[in-house]
Amino acid sequence: MIASIVPLPWEIIALCRISTIISAASETANKARHNSFAFWER
């Protein structure tokens, strides 16, 4: 979906932000899943 072959600075920043958001979301999801498992094991 990138219009130009050479990525623009804002495209690089957007990709970095998207990857950071995805990694943070997956990390919080893993923590929540682990906490729920620990809660049910009690």
PDB file of C-alpha atoms in Angstrom:
ATOM      1  CA  MET A   1       0.000   0.000   0.000  1.00  0.00           C
ATOM      2  CA  ILE A   2       3.054   2.269  -0.015  1.00  0.00           C
ATOM      3  CA  ALA A   3       2.649   4.720  -2.892  1.00  0.00           C
ATOM      4  CA  SER A   4       6.348   5.370  -3.430  1.00  0.00           C
ATOM      5  CA  ILE A   5       9.194   2.869  -3.664  1.00  0.00           C
ATOM      6  CA  VAL A   6      11.337   4.899  -1.270  1.00  0.00           C
ATOM      7  CA  PRO A   7       9.472   5.159   2.057  1.00  0.00           C
ATOM      8  CA  LEU A   8       8.884   8.638   3.375  1.00  0.00           C
ATOM      9  CA  PRO A   9       9.985   9.588   6.916  1.00  0.00           C
ATOM     10  CA  TRP A  10       6.379   9.726   8.153  1.00  0.00           C
ATOM     11  CA  GLU A  11       5.797   6.240   6.725  1.00  0.00           C
ATOM     12  CA  ILE A  12       8.798   4.935   8.673  1.00  0.00           C
ATOM     13  CA  ILE A  13       7.535   6.651  11.837  1.00  0.00           C
ATOM     14  CA  ALA A  14       4.043   5.223  11.286  1.00  0.00           C
ATOM     15  CA  LEU A  15       5.414   1.705  10.810  1.00  0.00           C
ATOM     16  CA  CYS A  16       7.523   2.038  13.960  1.00  0.00           C
ATOM     17  CA  ARG A  17       4.522   3.266  15.941  1.00  0.00           C
ATOM     18  CA  ILE A  18       2.300   0.488  14.590  1.00  0.00           C
ATOM     19  CA  SER A  19       4.862  -2.193  15.441  1.00  0.00           C
ATOM     20  CA  THR A  20       5.329  -0.690  18.913  1.00  0.00           C
ATOM     21  CA  ILE A  21       1.565  -0.606  19.518  1.00  0.00           C
ATOM     22  CA  ILE A  22       1.188  -4.204  18.311  1.00  0.00           C
ATOM     23  CA  SER A  23       4.031  -5.434  20.518  1.00  0.00           C
ATOM     24  CA  ALA A  24       2.654  -3.554  23.538  1.00  0.00           C
ATOM     25  CA  ALA A  25      -0.856  -4.912  22.928  1.00  0.00           C
ATOM     26  CA  SER A  26       0.405  -8.487  22.592  1.00  0.00           C
ATOM     27  CA  GLU A  27       2.506  -8.079  25.748  1.00  0.00           C
ATOM     28  CA  THR A  28      -0.463  -6.814  27.768  1.00  0.00           C
ATOM     29  CA  ALA A  29      -2.616  -9.622  26.331  1.00  0.00           C
ATOM     30  CA  ASN A  30      -0.035 -12.195  27.410  1.00  0.00           C
ATOM     31  CA  LYS A  31       0.110 -10.654  30.893  1.00  0.00           C
ATOM     32  CA  ALA A  32      -3.693 -10.653  31.183  1.00  0.00           C
ATOM     33  CA  ARG A  33      -3.841 -14.272  29.980  1.00  0.00           C
ATOM     34  CA  HIS A  34      -1.156 -15.280  32.488  1.00  0.00           C
ATOM     35  CA  ASN A  35      -2.975 -13.425  35.293  1.00  0.00           C
ATOM     36  CA  SER A  36      -6.286 -15.088  34.409  1.00  0.00           C
ATOM     37  CA  PHE A  37      -4.637 -18.528  34.403  1.00  0.00           C
ATOM     38  CA  ALA A  38      -3.031 -17.807  37.774  1.00  0.00           C
ATOM     39  CA  PHE A  39      -6.402 -16.610  39.089  1.00  0.00           C
ATOM     40  CA  TRP A  40      -8.200 -19.772  37.951  1.00  0.00           C
ATOM     41  CA  GLU A  41      -5.460 -21.991  39.394  1.00  0.00           C
ATOM     42  CA  ARG A  42      -6.256 -20.613  42.843  1.00  0.00           C
TER      43      ARG A  42
END
